[in-house]
PDB file of C-alpha atoms and ligand atoms in Angstrom:
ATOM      1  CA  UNK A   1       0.000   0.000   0.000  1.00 35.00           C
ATOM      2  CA  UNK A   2       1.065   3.351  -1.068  1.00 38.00           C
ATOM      3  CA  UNK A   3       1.982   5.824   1.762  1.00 40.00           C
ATOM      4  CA  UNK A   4      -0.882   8.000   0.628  1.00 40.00           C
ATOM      5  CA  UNK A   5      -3.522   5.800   0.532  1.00 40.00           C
ATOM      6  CA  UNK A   6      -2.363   5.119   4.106  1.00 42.00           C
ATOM      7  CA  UNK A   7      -2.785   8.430   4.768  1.00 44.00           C
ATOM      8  CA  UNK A   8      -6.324   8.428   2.975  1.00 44.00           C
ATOM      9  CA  UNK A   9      -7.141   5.424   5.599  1.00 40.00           C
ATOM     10  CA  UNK A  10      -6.088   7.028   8.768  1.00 45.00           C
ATOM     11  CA  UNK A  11      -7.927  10.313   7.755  1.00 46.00           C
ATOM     12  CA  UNK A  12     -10.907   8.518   7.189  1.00 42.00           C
ATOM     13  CA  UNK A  13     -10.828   7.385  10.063  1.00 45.00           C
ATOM     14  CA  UNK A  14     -10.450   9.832  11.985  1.00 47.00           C
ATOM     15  CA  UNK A  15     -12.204  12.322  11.106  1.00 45.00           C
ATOM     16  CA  UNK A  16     -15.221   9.680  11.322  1.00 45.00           C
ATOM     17  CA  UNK A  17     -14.388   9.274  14.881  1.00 47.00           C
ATOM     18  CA  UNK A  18     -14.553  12.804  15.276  1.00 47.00           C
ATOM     19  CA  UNK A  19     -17.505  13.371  13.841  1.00 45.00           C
ATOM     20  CA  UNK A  20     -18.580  10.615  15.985  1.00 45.00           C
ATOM     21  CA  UNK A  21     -17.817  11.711  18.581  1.00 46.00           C
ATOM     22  CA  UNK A  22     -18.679  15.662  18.281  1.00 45.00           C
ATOM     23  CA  UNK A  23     -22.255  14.047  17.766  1.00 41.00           C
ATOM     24  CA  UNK A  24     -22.380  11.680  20.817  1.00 42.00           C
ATOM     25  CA  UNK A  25     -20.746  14.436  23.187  1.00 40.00           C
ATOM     26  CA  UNK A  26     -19.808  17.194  24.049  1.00 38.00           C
ATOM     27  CA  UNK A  27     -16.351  17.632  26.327  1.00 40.00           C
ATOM     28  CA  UNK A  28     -13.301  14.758  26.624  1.00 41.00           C
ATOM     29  CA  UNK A  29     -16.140  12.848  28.396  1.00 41.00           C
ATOM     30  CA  UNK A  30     -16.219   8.928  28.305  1.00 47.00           C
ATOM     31  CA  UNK A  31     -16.363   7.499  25.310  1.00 48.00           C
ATOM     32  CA  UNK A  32     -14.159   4.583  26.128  1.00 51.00           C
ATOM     33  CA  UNK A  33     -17.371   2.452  27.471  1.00 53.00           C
ATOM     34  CA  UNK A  34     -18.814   2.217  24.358  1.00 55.00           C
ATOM     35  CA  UNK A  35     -17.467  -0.713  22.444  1.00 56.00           C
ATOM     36  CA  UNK A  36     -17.709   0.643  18.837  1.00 55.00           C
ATOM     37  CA  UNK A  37     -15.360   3.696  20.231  1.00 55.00           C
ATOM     38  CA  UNK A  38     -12.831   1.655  21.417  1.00 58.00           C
ATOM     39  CA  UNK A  39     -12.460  -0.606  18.152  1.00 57.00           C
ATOM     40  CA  UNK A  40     -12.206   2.601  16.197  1.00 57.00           C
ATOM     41  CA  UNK A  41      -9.625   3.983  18.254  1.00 59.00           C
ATOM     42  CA  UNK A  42      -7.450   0.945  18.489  1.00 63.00           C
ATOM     43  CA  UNK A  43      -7.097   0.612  14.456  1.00 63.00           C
ATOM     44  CA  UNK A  44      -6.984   4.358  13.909  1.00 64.00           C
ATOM     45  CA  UNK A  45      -4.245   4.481  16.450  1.00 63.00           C
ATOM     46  CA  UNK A  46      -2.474   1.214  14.608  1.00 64.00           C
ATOM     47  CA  UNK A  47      -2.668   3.094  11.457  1.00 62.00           C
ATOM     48  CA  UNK A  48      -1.419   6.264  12.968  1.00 65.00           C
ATOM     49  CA  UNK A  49       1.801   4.848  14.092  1.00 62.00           C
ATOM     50  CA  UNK A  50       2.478   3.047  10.722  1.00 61.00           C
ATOM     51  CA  UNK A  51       1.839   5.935   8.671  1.00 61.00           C
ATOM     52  CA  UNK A  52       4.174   7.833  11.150  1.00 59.00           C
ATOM     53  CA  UNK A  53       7.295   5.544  10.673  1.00 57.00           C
ATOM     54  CA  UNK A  54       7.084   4.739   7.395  1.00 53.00           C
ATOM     55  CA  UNK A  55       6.847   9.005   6.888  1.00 58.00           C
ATOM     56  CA  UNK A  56       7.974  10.763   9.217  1.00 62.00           C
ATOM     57  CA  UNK A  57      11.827  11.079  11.208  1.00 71.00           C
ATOM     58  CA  UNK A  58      11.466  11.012  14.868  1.00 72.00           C
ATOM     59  CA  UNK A  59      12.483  14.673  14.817  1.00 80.00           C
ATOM     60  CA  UNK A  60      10.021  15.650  11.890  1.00 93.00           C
ATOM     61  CA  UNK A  61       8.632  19.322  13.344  1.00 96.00           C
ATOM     62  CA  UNK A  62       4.868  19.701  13.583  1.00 97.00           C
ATOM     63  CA  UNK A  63       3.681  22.558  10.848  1.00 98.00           C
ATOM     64  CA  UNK A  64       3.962  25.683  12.312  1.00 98.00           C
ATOM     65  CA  UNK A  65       1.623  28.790  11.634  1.00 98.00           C
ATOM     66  CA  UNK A  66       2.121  32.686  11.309  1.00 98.00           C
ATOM     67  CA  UNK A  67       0.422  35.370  13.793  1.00 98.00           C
ATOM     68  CA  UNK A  68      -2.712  35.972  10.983  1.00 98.00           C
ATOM     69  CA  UNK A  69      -3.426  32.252  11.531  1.00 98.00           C
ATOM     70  CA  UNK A  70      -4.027  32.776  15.368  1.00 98.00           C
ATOM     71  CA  UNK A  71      -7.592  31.225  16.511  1.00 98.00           C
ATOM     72  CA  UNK A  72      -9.637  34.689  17.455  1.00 98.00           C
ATOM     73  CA  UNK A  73     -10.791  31.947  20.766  1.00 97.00           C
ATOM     74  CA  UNK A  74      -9.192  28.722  21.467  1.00 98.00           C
ATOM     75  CA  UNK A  75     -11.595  26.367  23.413  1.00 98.00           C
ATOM     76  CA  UNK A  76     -10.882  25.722  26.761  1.00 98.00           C
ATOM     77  CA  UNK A  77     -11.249  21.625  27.282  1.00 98.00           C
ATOM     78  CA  UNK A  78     -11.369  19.470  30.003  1.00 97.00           C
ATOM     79  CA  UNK A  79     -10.396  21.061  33.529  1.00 97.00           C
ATOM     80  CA  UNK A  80     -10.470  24.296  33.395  1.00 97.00           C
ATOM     81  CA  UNK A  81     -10.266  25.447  36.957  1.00 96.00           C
ATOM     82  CA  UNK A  82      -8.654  22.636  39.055  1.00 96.00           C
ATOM     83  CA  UNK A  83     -10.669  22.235  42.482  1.00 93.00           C
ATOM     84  CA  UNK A  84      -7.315  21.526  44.496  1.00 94.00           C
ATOM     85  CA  UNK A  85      -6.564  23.416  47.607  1.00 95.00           C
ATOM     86  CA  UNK A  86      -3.097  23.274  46.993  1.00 97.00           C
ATOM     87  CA  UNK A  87      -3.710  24.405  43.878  1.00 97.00           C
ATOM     88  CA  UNK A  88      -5.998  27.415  44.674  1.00 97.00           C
ATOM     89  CA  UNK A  89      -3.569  28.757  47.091  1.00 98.00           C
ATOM     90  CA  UNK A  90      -0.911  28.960  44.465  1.00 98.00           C
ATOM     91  CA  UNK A  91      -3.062  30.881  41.879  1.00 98.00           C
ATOM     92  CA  UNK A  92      -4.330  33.293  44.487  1.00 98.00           C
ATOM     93  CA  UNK A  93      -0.705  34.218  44.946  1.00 98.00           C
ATOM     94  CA  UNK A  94       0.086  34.091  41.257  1.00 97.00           C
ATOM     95  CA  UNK A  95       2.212  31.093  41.784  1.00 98.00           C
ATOM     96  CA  UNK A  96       4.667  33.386  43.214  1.00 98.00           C
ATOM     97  CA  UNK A  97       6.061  30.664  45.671  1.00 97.00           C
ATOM     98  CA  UNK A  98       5.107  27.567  43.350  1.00 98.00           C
ATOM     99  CA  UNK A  99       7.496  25.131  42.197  1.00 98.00           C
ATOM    100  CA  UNK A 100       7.869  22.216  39.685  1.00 98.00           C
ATOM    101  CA  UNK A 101       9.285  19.470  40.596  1.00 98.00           C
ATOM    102  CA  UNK A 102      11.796  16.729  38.403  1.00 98.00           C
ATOM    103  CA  UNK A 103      12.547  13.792  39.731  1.00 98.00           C
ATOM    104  CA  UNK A 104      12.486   9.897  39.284  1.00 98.00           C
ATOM    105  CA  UNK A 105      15.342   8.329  37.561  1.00 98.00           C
ATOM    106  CA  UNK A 106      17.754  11.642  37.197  1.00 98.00           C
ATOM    107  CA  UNK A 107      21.027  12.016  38.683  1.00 98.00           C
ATOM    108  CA  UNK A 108      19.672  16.145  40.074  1.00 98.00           C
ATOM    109  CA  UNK A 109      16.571  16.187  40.857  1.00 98.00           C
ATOM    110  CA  UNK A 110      15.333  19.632  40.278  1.00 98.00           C
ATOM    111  CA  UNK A 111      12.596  22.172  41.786  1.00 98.00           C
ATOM    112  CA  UNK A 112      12.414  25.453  39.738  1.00 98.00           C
ATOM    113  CA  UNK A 113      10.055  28.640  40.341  1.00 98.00           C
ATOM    114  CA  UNK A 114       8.499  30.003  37.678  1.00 98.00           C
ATOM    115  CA  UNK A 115      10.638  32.657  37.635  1.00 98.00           C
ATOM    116  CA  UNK A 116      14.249  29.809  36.888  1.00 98.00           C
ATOM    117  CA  UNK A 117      11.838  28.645  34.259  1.00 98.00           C
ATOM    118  CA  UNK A 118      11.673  31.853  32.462  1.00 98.00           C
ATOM    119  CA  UNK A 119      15.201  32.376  32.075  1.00 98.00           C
ATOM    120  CA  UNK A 120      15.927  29.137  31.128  1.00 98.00           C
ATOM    121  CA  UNK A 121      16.327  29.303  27.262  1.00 98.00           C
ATOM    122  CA  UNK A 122      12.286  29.122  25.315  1.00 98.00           C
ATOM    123  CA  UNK A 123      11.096  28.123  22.416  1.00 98.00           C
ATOM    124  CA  UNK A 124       8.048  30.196  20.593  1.00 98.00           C
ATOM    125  CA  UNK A 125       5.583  28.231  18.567  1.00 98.00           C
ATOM    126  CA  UNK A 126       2.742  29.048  16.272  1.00 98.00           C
ATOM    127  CA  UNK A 127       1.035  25.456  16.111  1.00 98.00           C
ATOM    128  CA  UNK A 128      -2.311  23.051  15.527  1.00 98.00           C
ATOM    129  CA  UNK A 129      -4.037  21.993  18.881  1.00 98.00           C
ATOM    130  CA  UNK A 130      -6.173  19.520  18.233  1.00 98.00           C
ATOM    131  CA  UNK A 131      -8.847  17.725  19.829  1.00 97.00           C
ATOM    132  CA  UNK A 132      -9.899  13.727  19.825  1.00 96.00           C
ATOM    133  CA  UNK A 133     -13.460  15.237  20.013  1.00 95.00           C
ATOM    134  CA  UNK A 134     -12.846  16.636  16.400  1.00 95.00           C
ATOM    135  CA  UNK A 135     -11.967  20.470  16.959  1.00 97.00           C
ATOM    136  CA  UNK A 136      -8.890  22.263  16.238  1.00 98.00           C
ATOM    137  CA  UNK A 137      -7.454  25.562  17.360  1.00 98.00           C
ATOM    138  CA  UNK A 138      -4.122  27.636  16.151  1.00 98.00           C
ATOM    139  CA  UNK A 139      -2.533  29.345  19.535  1.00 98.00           C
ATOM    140  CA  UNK A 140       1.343  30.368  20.143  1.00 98.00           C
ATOM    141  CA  UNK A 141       2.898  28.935  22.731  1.00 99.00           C
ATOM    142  CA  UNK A 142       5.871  29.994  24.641  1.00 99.00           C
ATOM    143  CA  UNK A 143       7.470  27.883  27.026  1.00 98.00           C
ATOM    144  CA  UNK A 144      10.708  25.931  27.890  1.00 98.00           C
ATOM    145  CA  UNK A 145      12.449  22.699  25.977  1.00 98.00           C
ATOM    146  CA  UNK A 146      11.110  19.909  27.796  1.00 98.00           C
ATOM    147  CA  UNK A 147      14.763  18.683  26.516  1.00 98.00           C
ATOM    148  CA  UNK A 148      16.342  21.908  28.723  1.00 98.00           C
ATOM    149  CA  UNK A 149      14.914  20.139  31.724  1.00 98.00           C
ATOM    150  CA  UNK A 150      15.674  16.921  31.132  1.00 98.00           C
ATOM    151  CA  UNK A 151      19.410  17.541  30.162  1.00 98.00           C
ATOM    152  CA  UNK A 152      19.783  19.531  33.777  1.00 98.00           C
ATOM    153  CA  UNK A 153      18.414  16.807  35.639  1.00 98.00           C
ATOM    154  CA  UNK A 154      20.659  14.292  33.818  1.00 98.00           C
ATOM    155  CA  UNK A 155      18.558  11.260  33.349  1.00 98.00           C
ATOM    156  CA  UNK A 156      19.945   7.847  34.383  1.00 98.00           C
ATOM    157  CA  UNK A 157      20.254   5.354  31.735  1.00 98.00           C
ATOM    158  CA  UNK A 158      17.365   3.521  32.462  1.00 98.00           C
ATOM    159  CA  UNK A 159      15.151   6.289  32.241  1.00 98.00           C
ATOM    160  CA  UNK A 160      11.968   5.276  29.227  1.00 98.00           C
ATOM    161  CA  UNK A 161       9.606   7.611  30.239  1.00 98.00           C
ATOM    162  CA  UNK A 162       8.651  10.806  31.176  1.00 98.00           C
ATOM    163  CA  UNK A 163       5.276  10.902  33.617  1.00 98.00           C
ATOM    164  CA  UNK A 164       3.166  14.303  34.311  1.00 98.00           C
ATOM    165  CA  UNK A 165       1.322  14.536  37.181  1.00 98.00           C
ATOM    166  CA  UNK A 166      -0.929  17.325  36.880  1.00 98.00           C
ATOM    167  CA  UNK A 167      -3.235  19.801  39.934  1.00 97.00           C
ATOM    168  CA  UNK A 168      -6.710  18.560  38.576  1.00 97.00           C
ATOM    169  CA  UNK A 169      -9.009  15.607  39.661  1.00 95.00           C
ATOM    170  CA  UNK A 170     -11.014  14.686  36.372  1.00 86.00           C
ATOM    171  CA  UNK A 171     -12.130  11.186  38.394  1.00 72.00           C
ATOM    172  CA  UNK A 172     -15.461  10.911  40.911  1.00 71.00           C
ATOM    173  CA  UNK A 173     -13.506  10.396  44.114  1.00 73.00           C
ATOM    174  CA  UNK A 174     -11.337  13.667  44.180  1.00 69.00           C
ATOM    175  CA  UNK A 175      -8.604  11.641  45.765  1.00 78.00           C
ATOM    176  CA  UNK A 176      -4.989  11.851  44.357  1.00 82.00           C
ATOM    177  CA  UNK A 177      -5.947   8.641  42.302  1.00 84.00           C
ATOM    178  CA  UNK A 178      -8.348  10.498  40.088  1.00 90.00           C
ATOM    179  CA  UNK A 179      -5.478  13.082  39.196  1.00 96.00           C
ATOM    180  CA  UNK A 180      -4.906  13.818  35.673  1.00 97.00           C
ATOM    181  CA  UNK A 181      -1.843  12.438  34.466  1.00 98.00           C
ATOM    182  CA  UNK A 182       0.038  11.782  31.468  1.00 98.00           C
ATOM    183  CA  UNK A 183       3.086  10.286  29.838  1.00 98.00           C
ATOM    184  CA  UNK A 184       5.535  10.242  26.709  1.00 98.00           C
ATOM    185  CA  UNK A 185       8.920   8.355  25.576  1.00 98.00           C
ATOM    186  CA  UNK A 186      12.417   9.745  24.799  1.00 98.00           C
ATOM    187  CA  UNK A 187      11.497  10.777  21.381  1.00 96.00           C
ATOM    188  CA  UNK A 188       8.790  12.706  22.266  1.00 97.00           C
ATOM    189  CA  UNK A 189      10.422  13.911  25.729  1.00 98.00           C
ATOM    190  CA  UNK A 190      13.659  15.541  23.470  1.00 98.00           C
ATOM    191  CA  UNK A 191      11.676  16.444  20.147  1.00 97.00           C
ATOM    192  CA  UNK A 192      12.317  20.287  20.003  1.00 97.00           C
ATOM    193  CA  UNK A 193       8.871  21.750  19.897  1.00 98.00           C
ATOM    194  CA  UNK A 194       7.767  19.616  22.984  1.00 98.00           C
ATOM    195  CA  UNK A 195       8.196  22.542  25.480  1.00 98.00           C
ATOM    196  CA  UNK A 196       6.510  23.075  28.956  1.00 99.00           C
ATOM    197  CA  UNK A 197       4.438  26.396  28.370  1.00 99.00           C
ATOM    198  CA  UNK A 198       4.124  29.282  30.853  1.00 98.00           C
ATOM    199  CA  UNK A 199       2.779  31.970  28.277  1.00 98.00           C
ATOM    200  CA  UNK A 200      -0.343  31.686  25.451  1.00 98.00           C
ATOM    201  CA  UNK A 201      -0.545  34.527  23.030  1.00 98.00           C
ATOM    202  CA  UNK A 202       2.062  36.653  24.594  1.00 98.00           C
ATOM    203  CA  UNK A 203      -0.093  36.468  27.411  1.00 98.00           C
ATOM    204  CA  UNK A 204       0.923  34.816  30.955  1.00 98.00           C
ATOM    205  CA  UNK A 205      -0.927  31.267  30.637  1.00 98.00           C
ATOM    206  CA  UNK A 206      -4.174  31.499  32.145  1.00 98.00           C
ATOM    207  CA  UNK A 207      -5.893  29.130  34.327  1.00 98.00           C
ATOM    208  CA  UNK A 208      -8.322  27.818  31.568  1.00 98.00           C
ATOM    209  CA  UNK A 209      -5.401  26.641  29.609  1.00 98.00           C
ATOM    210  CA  UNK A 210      -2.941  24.947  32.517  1.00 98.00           C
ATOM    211  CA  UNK A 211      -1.771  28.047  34.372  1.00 98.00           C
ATOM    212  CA  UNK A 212       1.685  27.991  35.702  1.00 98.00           C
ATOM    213  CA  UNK A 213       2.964  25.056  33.273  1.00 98.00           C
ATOM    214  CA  UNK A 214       1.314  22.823  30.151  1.00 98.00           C
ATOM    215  CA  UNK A 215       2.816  20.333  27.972  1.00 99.00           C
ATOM    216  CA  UNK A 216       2.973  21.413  24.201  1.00 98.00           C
ATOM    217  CA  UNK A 217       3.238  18.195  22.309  1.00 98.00           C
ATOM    218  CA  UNK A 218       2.976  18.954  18.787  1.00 98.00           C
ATOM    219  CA  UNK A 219       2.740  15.762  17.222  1.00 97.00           C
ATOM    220  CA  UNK A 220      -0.124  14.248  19.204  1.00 97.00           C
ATOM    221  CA  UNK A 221      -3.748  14.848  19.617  1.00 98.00           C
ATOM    222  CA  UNK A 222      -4.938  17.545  22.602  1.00 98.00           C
ATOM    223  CA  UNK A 223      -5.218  14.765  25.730  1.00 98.00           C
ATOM    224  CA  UNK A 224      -1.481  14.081  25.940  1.00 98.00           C
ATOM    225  CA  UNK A 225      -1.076  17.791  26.422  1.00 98.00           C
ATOM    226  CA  UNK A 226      -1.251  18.133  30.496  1.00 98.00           C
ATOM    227  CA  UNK A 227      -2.229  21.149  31.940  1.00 98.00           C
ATOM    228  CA  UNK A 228      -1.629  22.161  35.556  1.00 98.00           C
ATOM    229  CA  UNK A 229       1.878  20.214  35.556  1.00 99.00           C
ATOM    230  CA  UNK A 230       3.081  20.024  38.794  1.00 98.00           C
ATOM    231  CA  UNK A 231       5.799  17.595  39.276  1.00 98.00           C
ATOM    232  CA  UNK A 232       7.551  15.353  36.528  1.00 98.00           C
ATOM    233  CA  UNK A 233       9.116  12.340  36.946  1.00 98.00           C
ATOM    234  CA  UNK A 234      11.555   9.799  35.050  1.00 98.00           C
ATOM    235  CA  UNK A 235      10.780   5.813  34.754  1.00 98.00           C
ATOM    236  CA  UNK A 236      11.876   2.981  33.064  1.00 98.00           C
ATOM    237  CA  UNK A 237       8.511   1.776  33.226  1.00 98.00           C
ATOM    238  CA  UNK A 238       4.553   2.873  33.251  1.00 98.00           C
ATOM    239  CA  UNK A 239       2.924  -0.290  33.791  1.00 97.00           C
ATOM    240  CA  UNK A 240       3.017   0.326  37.969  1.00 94.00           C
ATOM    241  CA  UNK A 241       1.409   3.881  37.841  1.00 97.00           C
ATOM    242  CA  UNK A 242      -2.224   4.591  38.601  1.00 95.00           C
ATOM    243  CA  UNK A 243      -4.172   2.514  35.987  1.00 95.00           C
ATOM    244  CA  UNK A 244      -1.009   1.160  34.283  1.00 97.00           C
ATOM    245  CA  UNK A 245      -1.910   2.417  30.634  1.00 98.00           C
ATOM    246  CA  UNK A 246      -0.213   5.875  30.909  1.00 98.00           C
ATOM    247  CA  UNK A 247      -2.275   8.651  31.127  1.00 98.00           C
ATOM    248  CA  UNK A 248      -5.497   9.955  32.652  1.00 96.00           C
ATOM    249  CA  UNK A 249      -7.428   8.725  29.281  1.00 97.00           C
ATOM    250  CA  UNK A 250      -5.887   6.015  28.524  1.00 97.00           C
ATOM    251  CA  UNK A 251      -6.835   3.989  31.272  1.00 95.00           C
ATOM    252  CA  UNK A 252     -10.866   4.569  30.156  1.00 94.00           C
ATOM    253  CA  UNK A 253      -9.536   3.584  27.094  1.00 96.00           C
ATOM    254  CA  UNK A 254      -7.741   6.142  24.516  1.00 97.00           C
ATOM    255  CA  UNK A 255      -4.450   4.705  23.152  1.00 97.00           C
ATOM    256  CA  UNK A 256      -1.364   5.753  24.583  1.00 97.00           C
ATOM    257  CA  UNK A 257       0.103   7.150  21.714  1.00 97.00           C
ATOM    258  CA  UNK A 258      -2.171   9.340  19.932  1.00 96.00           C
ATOM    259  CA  UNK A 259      -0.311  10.473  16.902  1.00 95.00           C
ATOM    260  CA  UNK A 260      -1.667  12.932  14.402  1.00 92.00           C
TER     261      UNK A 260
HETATM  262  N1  MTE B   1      -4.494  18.470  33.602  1.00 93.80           N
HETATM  263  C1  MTE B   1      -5.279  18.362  32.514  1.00 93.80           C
HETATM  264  N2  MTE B   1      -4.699  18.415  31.309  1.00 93.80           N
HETATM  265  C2  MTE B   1      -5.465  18.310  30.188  1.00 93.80           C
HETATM  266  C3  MTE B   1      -6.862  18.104  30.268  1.00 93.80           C
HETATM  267  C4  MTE B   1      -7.441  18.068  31.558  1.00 93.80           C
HETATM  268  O1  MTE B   1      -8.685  17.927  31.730  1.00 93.80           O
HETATM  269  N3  MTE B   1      -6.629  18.200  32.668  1.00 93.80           N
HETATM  270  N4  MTE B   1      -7.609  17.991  29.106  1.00 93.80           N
HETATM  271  C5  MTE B   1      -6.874  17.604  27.886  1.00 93.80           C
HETATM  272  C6  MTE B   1      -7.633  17.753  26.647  1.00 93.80           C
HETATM  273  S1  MTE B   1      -8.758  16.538  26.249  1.00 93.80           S
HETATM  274  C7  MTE B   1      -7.372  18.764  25.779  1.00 93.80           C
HETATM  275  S2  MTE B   1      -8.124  18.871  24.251  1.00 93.80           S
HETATM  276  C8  MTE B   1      -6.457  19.861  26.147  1.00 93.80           C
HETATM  277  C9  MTE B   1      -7.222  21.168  26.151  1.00 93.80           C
HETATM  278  O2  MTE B   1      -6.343  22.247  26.294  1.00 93.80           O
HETATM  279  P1  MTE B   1      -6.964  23.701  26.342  1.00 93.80           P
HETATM  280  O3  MTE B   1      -7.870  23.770  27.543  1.00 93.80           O
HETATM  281  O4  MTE B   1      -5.825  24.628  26.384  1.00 93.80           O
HETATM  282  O5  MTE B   1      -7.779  23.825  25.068  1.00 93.80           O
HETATM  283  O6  MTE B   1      -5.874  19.697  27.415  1.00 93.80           O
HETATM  284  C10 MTE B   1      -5.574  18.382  27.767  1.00 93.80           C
HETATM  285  N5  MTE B   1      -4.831  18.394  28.999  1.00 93.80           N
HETATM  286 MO1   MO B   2      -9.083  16.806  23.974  1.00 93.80          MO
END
């Protein structure tokens, strides 16, 4: 099969999902129950990562856009005010004294203010969000190399994966189980426009969007992209964490690696 009617496939696909899916519902609510969803995921997802190898170089850049192509509004999804005591204290205060944290399997573990993230060295990008649900919007994104981070930390060797752990509880207990959470490999982790965003539009990032910190992940669809990051981690493995399927999503169901 030709590499473009692969594509043709995979776009069929998906955008039949979406549509789908922008009938049945209408936030990142839970599709994953419904048996038909699942099946179409899975085999859209299979597709995905084909067409991605056999096209694409792990460092292939995500297209990027010019300031006329802005989105007038870009859709606030999912969380968009995290409930979290911790959380609210911290935004009342401007996340003044807030902190990420890196650790896991690094040689320094780090904790940086807001204010060591900013004059660490950014990356500006003019880029695609879009959503499993089936919308897109164009937004620039300012924010540090995830790569930055990783490379002062110093990962150890067996380092795999990076994990997010995020402010928000998307789950029905509100315990630390139901946090929103999220994961990617190396290639992802060190792919140069996958930066950890503190502005949107030349604007601070507000709350809606994952105020202090958000993953920009260029290459995959909206849910990989965690808002309200609070602490990041290094593991070899992501089979032992929460659910075991790494990410919020995908343990209801959504594939792990949701390539675009
Ligand atoms: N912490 C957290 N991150 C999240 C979500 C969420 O609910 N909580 N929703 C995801 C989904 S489904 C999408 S489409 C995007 C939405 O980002 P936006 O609010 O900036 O549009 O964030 C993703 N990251
Ligand atoms: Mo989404």
């Amino acid at each position: 099969m030709s590499g473009e009617r692969r594509l043709d496939r995979r776009g069929f696909i998906t955008r039949g999902l979406a549509a789908a899916s922008t009938a049945l519902l209408g936030g990142c609510d839970d599709l994953s129950d419904q048996p038909w969803v699942r099946r179409v995921l899975d085999s859209a997802e299979t597709l995905t990562r084909v067409t991605q190898r056999a096209l694409l170089s792990p460092t292939a850049l995500a297209r990027e856009y010019s300031e006329a192509d802005i989105s007038p509004w870009f859709k606030p999804n999912g969380s968009t005010d995290p409930d979290d005591p911790d959380y609210k204290a911290h935004a009342e205060k401007g996340f003044a004294d807030w902190k990420l944290v890196v650790g896991g399997l690094v040689e320094s573990p780090l904790e940086l203010s807001l204010a060591e993230l900013r004059a660490m060295p950014s990356r500006t990008q003019i880029t695609r969000h879009d959503c499993v649900e089936g919308w897109s919007c164009i937004g620039k994104w300012k924010g540090v190399p995830l790569k930055g981070l990783l490379d002062a930390a110093r990962l150890k060797p067996d380092a795999r994966y990076i994990v997010f752990y995020c402010a928000d509880a998307l789950g029905q207990t509100g315990t630390e189980a139901d946090k929103y959470y999220e994961s990617i490999g190396l290639p992802d982790a060190f792919h140069p426009q996958t930066i950890l965003a503190y502005e949107m539009n030349d604007q601070v990032l507000p709350v809606p969007h994952g105020a202090p910190l958000r993953l920009r992940l260029e290459r995959q669809l909206g849910y990989k992209m965690a808002k309200y990051v609070m602490r990041i981690e290094a593991v070899d493995q992501i089979a032992g964490i929460r659910g075991g399927r790494g990410g919020f999503w995908e343990d209801l169901g959504y594939e792990w690696y949701a390539g675009i």
